[in-house]
XYZ file of C-alpha atoms in Angstrom:
463
model
C 96.865 -41.293 116.901
C 100.569 -42.052 117.122
C 101.045 -40.264 120.472
C 98.799 -42.594 122.545
C 100.278 -45.611 120.765
C 103.763 -44.379 121.628
C 102.661 -43.795 125.230
C 101.292 -47.337 125.419
C 104.607 -48.631 124.164
C 106.334 -46.410 126.751
C 104.202 -47.908 129.542
C 105.123 -51.393 128.400
C 108.762 -50.353 128.663
C 108.239 -48.444 131.923
C 106.925 -51.413 133.952
C 110.090 -53.539 133.740
C 112.271 -50.417 133.740
C 110.988 -49.138 137.108
C 111.309 -52.610 138.623
C 114.852 -52.887 137.330
C 115.649 -49.389 138.646
C 114.479 -50.367 142.153
C 116.525 -53.573 142.135
C 119.619 -51.733 140.912
C 119.099 -49.076 143.588
C 118.961 -51.723 146.289
C 122.043 -53.445 144.888
C 123.860 -50.101 144.987
C 122.998 -49.784 148.675
C 124.338 -53.285 149.281
C 127.505 -52.530 147.345
C 128.060 -49.393 149.404
C 127.340 -51.382 152.573
C 129.933 -53.980 151.548
C 132.527 -51.233 151.194
C 131.549 -49.782 154.554
C 131.688 -53.260 156.121
C 135.272 -53.661 154.979
C 136.166 -50.364 156.614
C 134.318 -51.131 159.838
C 135.631 -54.680 160.063
C 139.203 -53.462 159.608
C 139.075 -51.259 162.720
C 141.283 -52.479 165.603
C 139.320 -54.761 167.933
C 136.179 -53.802 165.974
C 136.022 -50.509 167.830
C 134.874 -47.621 165.617
C 134.139 -44.179 167.008
C 130.432 -43.408 167.014
C 130.876 -40.219 165.010
C 132.808 -42.100 162.307
C 130.175 -44.822 162.233
C 127.444 -42.238 161.761
C 129.330 -40.586 158.915
C 129.831 -43.932 157.211
C 126.145 -44.827 157.584
C 125.079 -41.384 156.340
C 127.314 -41.731 153.291
C 125.570 -44.967 152.286
C 122.059 -43.842 153.339
C 121.753 -46.647 155.892
C 120.799 -46.951 159.567
C 122.652 -50.149 160.341
C 125.072 -52.614 158.779
C 125.530 -56.190 159.916
C 127.158 -59.340 158.590
C 126.809 -63.009 159.379
C 129.933 -65.099 159.890
C 129.115 -68.773 160.403
C 126.555 -68.931 163.219
C 127.287 -65.441 164.474
C 125.651 -62.219 163.331
C 127.766 -59.134 163.947
C 126.408 -55.576 163.992
C 129.150 -53.403 162.486
C 127.444 -50.020 162.910
C 124.080 -48.567 163.746
C 122.434 -45.171 164.204
C 118.849 -44.338 165.025
C 117.571 -47.870 164.545
C 113.793 -48.010 163.989
C 111.573 -49.774 166.445
C 110.476 -52.336 163.851
C 111.340 -53.506 160.374
C 108.448 -53.132 157.893
C 109.871 -54.978 154.868
C 112.459 -57.703 154.408
C 114.052 -57.883 150.960
C 116.460 -60.633 150.014
C 118.137 -59.615 146.747
C 119.619 -63.067 146.301
C 116.339 -64.611 145.085
C 114.182 -61.826 143.587
C 111.967 -62.967 140.684
C 110.795 -60.724 137.840
C 107.161 -60.633 138.932
C 108.108 -60.054 142.536
C 110.351 -57.159 141.521
C 107.508 -55.545 139.513
C 104.987 -56.040 142.335
C 107.327 -54.675 145.004
C 108.270 -51.670 142.834
C 104.666 -50.494 142.456
C 103.946 -51.296 146.076
C 106.839 -49.051 147.099
C 105.609 -46.191 144.906
C 102.024 -46.418 146.170
C 102.980 -46.280 149.852
C 103.243 -42.947 151.675
C 104.981 -43.696 154.999
C 108.724 -43.863 155.507
C 109.012 -47.581 156.247
C 112.182 -49.331 157.360
C 113.618 -51.905 154.943
C 116.083 -54.671 155.809
C 118.182 -55.635 152.793
C 119.958 -58.969 152.620
C 122.581 -59.641 150.002
C 125.842 -61.338 149.248
C 128.790 -60.378 151.431
C 132.494 -60.254 150.537
C 135.040 -62.708 151.926
C 133.991 -65.528 154.230
C 130.764 -63.851 155.404
C 127.512 -65.595 154.475
C 125.504 -62.430 153.820
C 125.278 -58.780 154.698
C 122.312 -56.950 156.127
C 121.505 -53.261 155.687
C 118.653 -51.273 157.224
C 117.574 -48.326 155.044
C 114.660 -45.914 154.797
C 112.034 -46.355 152.101
C 111.405 -42.629 151.465
C 114.681 -41.896 149.598
C 114.124 -44.959 147.460
C 110.575 -43.866 146.639
C 111.776 -40.347 145.857
C 114.410 -41.700 143.459
C 111.806 -43.918 141.756
C 109.482 -40.939 141.263
C 112.334 -38.923 139.798
C 113.200 -41.771 137.439
C 109.530 -42.075 136.395
C 109.303 -38.360 135.704
C 112.447 -38.396 133.557
C 111.241 -41.476 131.694
C 107.870 -39.830 131.073
C 109.545 -36.722 129.655
C 111.738 -38.833 127.384
C 108.686 -40.874 126.269
C 106.749 -37.701 125.451
C 109.657 -36.285 123.474
C 110.082 -39.553 121.575
C 106.321 -39.789 120.987
C 106.250 -36.230 119.629
C 109.193 -36.831 117.301
C 107.817 -40.180 116.119
C 104.361 -38.661 115.610
C 105.778 -35.843 113.527
C 107.849 -38.265 111.424
C 104.912 -40.637 110.974
C 102.622 -37.746 110.037
C 105.073 -36.452 107.444
C 105.657 -39.935 106.092
C 101.925 -40.641 105.821
C 101.322 -37.229 104.303
C 103.893 -37.643 101.545
C 103.417 -41.380 100.975
C 99.619 -41.655 101.197
C 97.714 -38.416 101.786
C 99.166 -36.447 98.875
C 98.763 -39.309 96.341
C 95.197 -39.902 97.542
C 94.420 -36.187 97.196
C 95.845 -36.349 93.680
C 93.646 -39.339 92.861
C 90.597 -37.611 94.328
C 91.242 -34.373 92.448
C 91.682 -36.313 89.209
C 88.441 -38.226 89.766
C 86.538 -34.984 90.384
C 88.078 -33.316 87.335
C 87.479 -36.340 85.122
C 83.855 -36.504 86.274
C 83.345 -32.907 85.166
C 84.522 -33.636 81.603
C 84.999 -37.368 80.953
C 85.453 -36.880 77.196
C 88.596 -34.765 77.602
C 91.727 -36.932 77.193
C 93.731 -34.287 79.059
C 91.887 -35.258 82.259
C 93.361 -38.780 82.197
C 95.684 -39.267 85.165
C 99.375 -39.788 84.481
C 100.415 -42.736 86.687
C 103.548 -42.532 88.763
C 106.286 -45.153 88.948
C 105.257 -46.386 92.400
C 105.199 -50.140 92.863
C 102.791 -50.273 95.802
C 98.990 -50.408 95.864
C 98.645 -46.677 95.149
C 100.796 -47.082 92.038
C 98.616 -49.998 90.927
C 95.486 -47.903 91.577
C 96.905 -45.029 89.492
C 97.753 -47.308 86.564
C 94.388 -49.081 86.687
C 92.566 -45.734 86.925
C 94.520 -44.429 83.938
C 93.641 -47.513 81.866
C 89.994 -47.311 82.918
C 89.816 -43.621 82.005
C 91.404 -44.286 78.607
C 88.872 -47.040 77.914
C 86.041 -44.771 79.020
C 87.241 -41.895 76.828
C 87.502 -44.279 73.875
C 84.032 -45.656 74.598
C 82.523 -42.181 74.866
C 84.218 -41.170 71.626
C 82.788 -44.263 69.983
C 79.315 -43.468 71.323
C 79.621 -39.896 70.026
C 80.545 -41.161 66.588
C 77.618 -43.546 66.668
C 75.301 -40.727 67.678
C 76.647 -38.513 64.900
C 76.305 -41.368 62.441
C 72.722 -41.994 63.496
C 71.857 -38.317 63.229
C 73.414 -38.030 59.769
C 71.719 -41.154 58.464
C 68.363 -40.145 59.919
C 68.513 -36.939 57.870
C 69.129 -38.698 54.558
C 67.131 -41.832 55.274
C 63.832 -40.458 54.024
C 65.178 -39.004 50.773
C 67.334 -42.057 50.100
C 64.381 -44.387 50.466
C 62.406 -42.240 48.006
C 65.256 -42.382 45.486
C 65.538 -46.141 45.875
C 61.785 -46.521 45.504
C 61.930 -44.545 42.267
C 64.753 -46.740 41.029
C 62.689 -49.777 41.916
C 59.783 -48.485 39.793
C 62.151 -47.947 36.885
C 63.549 -51.436 37.307
C 60.000 -52.830 37.229
C 59.445 -51.078 33.905
C 62.833 -52.277 32.711
C 61.740 -55.857 33.391
C 59.103 -55.535 30.662
C 61.719 -54.853 27.972
C 61.961 -57.968 25.747
C 65.757 -57.722 25.286
C 67.307 -61.036 26.490
C 70.255 -59.287 28.130
C 67.868 -56.989 29.984
C 65.761 -59.945 31.036
C 68.949 -61.612 32.330
C 70.074 -58.751 34.563
C 66.737 -57.208 35.533
C 65.900 -59.721 38.323
C 69.319 -59.216 39.865
C 68.897 -55.450 39.695
C 65.482 -55.681 41.330
C 66.830 -57.936 44.055
C 69.708 -55.528 44.728
C 67.309 -52.593 44.974
C 65.036 -54.516 47.361
C 67.992 -55.363 49.538
C 69.219 -51.728 49.455
C 65.813 -50.523 50.595
C 65.839 -53.087 53.422
C 69.320 -51.971 54.433
C 68.172 -48.347 54.405
C 65.280 -49.253 56.700
C 67.638 -50.830 59.257
C 70.638 -48.499 58.927
C 70.006 -46.889 62.289
C 69.652 -50.191 64.116
C 73.358 -50.593 64.848
C 73.739 -47.226 66.552
C 70.360 -47.309 68.282
C 69.404 -50.908 69.095
C 70.138 -54.537 68.356
C 69.743 -56.062 64.937
C 66.392 -57.632 64.169
C 65.940 -61.245 65.159
C 67.086 -63.470 62.297
C 64.380 -65.196 60.268
C 66.160 -68.526 60.114
C 65.621 -71.269 57.579
C 67.843 -73.745 55.751
C 69.600 -71.535 53.182
C 71.724 -72.957 50.315
C 75.189 -71.436 50.553
C 76.341 -71.523 46.911
C 73.751 -69.019 45.558
C 74.507 -66.645 48.444
C 78.239 -66.834 47.707
C 77.656 -66.171 44.007
C 75.510 -63.141 44.832
C 78.165 -61.859 47.246
C 80.764 -62.039 44.477
C 78.587 -60.039 42.079
C 77.670 -57.450 44.735
C 81.325 -56.966 45.668
C 82.181 -56.326 42.012
C 84.588 -59.241 41.813
C 82.823 -61.114 39.007
C 84.401 -58.819 36.415
C 87.637 -58.099 38.323
C 90.324 -60.248 36.737
C 93.082 -58.920 39.016
C 91.680 -60.723 42.054
C 91.246 -64.476 41.728
C 88.046 -65.934 43.188
C 87.977 -69.452 44.599
C 84.796 -70.954 46.017
C 85.159 -74.393 47.606
C 81.708 -75.127 49.008
C 80.491 -78.613 49.824
C 77.890 -79.738 47.348
C 74.421 -79.004 48.638
C 75.680 -77.240 51.791
C 72.920 -75.420 53.661
C 73.063 -73.121 56.673
C 70.313 -72.628 59.235
C 70.351 -68.829 59.018
C 68.644 -65.668 57.844
C 69.500 -65.381 54.144
C 69.830 -61.585 54.112
C 71.925 -61.492 57.293
C 74.164 -64.304 56.024
C 74.618 -62.308 52.824
C 75.610 -59.219 54.841
C 78.135 -61.175 56.905
C 79.867 -62.666 53.857
C 79.716 -59.384 51.928
C 81.449 -57.485 54.745
C 84.184 -60.121 54.989
C 84.704 -60.243 51.217
C 84.852 -56.448 50.922
C 87.426 -56.282 53.722
C 89.486 -58.946 51.912
C 89.254 -57.023 48.615
C 90.300 -53.785 50.285
C 93.258 -55.551 51.926
C 94.383 -56.848 48.518
C 93.971 -53.413 46.937
C 96.269 -51.969 49.625
C 99.176 -54.095 48.385
C 101.897 -52.075 46.616
C 101.794 -51.909 42.848
C 103.839 -54.594 41.156
C 103.666 -56.963 44.091
C 104.683 -60.472 43.149
C 102.153 -62.072 45.497
C 99.059 -63.548 43.853
C 95.852 -61.754 44.874
C 93.192 -64.259 45.739
C 89.989 -64.470 47.777
C 88.883 -67.912 48.825
C 85.570 -68.953 50.363
C 85.202 -72.446 51.759
C 82.211 -74.080 53.386
C 81.667 -77.379 55.122
C 79.523 -78.960 57.757
C 80.805 -80.508 60.995
C 77.860 -82.275 62.540
C 75.201 -79.703 63.367
C 77.531 -76.745 62.727
C 78.073 -75.062 59.379
C 81.545 -73.530 58.987
C 82.354 -70.852 56.419
C 85.835 -69.375 55.926
C 86.789 -66.234 54.000
C 90.532 -65.882 53.391
C 92.777 -63.657 51.325
C 96.448 -63.383 50.428
C 96.768 -59.811 51.640
C 99.029 -58.323 54.341
C 97.001 -59.791 57.224
C 95.655 -58.128 60.347
C 98.088 -55.915 62.329
C 98.874 -57.236 65.794
C 97.821 -54.000 67.517
C 94.246 -54.265 66.203
C 93.620 -57.943 66.983
C 92.505 -57.361 70.561
C 89.650 -55.073 69.402
C 89.110 -56.624 66.016
C 85.320 -56.871 66.267
C 84.703 -53.523 67.995
C 83.209 -50.606 66.092
C 85.584 -47.958 64.659
C 88.665 -49.948 65.652
C 89.826 -51.723 62.463
C 89.333 -49.301 59.594
C 92.688 -48.219 58.232
C 91.633 -46.978 54.768
C 90.433 -43.467 53.897
C 86.650 -43.236 54.098
C 86.284 -46.489 55.998
C 83.805 -46.628 58.868
C 85.290 -49.502 60.863
C 81.845 -51.088 61.215
C 82.103 -54.064 58.859
C 83.551 -56.626 61.259
C 81.508 -55.274 64.167
C 78.245 -55.715 62.229
C 79.298 -59.159 61.007
C 80.121 -60.259 64.554
C 76.784 -58.983 65.849
C 74.854 -60.837 63.138
C 76.746 -64.076 63.732
C 76.180 -63.873 67.496
C 72.461 -63.345 66.846
C 72.509 -66.801 65.235
C 74.235 -68.268 68.296
C 77.430 -68.668 66.279
C 81.013 -67.504 66.487
C 83.400 -65.539 64.281
C 87.137 -65.270 64.849
C 90.442 -64.730 63.116
C 92.311 -67.934 62.300
C 95.954 -67.721 63.371
C 98.899 -68.949 61.336
C 97.514 -68.396 57.815
C 98.716 -66.410 54.822
C 96.950 -63.069 54.821
C 93.775 -63.078 56.905
C 91.291 -65.910 57.391
C 87.977 -65.392 59.171
C 86.017 -68.439 60.284
C 82.255 -68.223 60.797
C 80.553 -71.046 62.713
C 76.733 -71.171 62.762
C 75.071 -74.051 64.601
C 71.686 -75.434 63.640
C 68.783 -74.659 65.894
C 67.888 -77.407 68.362
C 64.994 -79.504 67.196
C 61.830 -79.318 69.292
C 60.496 -82.858 69.239
C 56.982 -81.877 70.240
C 56.733 -79.368 67.389
C 57.967 -81.949 64.887
C 55.455 -84.501 66.178
C 52.660 -81.936 65.919
C 53.649 -81.106 62.330
C 53.704 -84.779 61.419
C 50.393 -85.349 63.118
C 48.781 -82.440 61.267
C 50.281 -83.688 57.989
């Protein structure tokens, strides 16, 4: 592709070059004629032997030389003058376009025409005239064109080779590397060894390599996450049936335990039954995270204080004196939510806070405290769970609510925050980490459902 482009560039150079060559050739003839005119004019009485005149004219490739002095034109020498002059060329006023036109006209002609050149003359003469043949000029122009064509071909070949090598090393090889990596990664996308190692290039190919590397890393991480989810679902599906049977048996025993007249038993039996019912419900929906979305929330106005108290007991913090519990809930605060899902959200957050406090070194002077606050801002209920632990590491904040990304303790699944975020989003709410607090503070915002006026009017009308 480079060779024809180089030839086109050569043609663009050739057009003015051949015109300039012709003009220079004519000027050389005039310069030689001026020298001959000085010799001829210096002869005594203007008499020059015919043989000498012929030799002078032959040496300058001319048939005649004449000059004009005032109103008189003087023929200095002549030999074999043609019968007629075919072209008159005045080199004193040649334009660029005229030079180009005349150059190609000269090359396209075939006959040996006679040309009368007119140019500046030395001394007091007004101009000098020279009659020359066109054939030698045409022959010289063809020779110049041939040499220029050879040079253009050589330059085009060298430039083409250099451009090819440059393109090969700068673009073709990197693109082949990208293509080979894409093919290899497609064959085994779960193998981290297939991730491309980006180069240090700063151009678009370097950007493509870095973006491809990041995309492959994300894809490998996503596939690993999906594999873990699949393994988790398979494992839970195997024990789901037996676990439900065990929980059902425990529920039957708890029903019998409720008939015991002991006051202490009567105090704790309802809570035990409620915990077993919730465990059975959790067992029924354990596979939902890895396989599908959570069930649609059954929303109603739920009092927050009883849910918070139950979360504390389920997390085992009611009897734990080492961790202080502070609940600052607005009196009578209610949330338009599913009670069981709200319980799961708060329980996951409280357990994460307790685990963060347990990770503190022994003998730490910092007070261990978990604080739950709740308030209402218009139609939005806001709950905050905070602790005085070490906080969330900066490297995990970007993927804080993604599965398997935040568990740093042995045996942890990394699903707590991911499940909580999914449940909150199902309510049309938002959960995020509050910046600039001691330890970690998670804020849960759940808006009330919009009121359908027609439904309210129908309920009132039916009432």
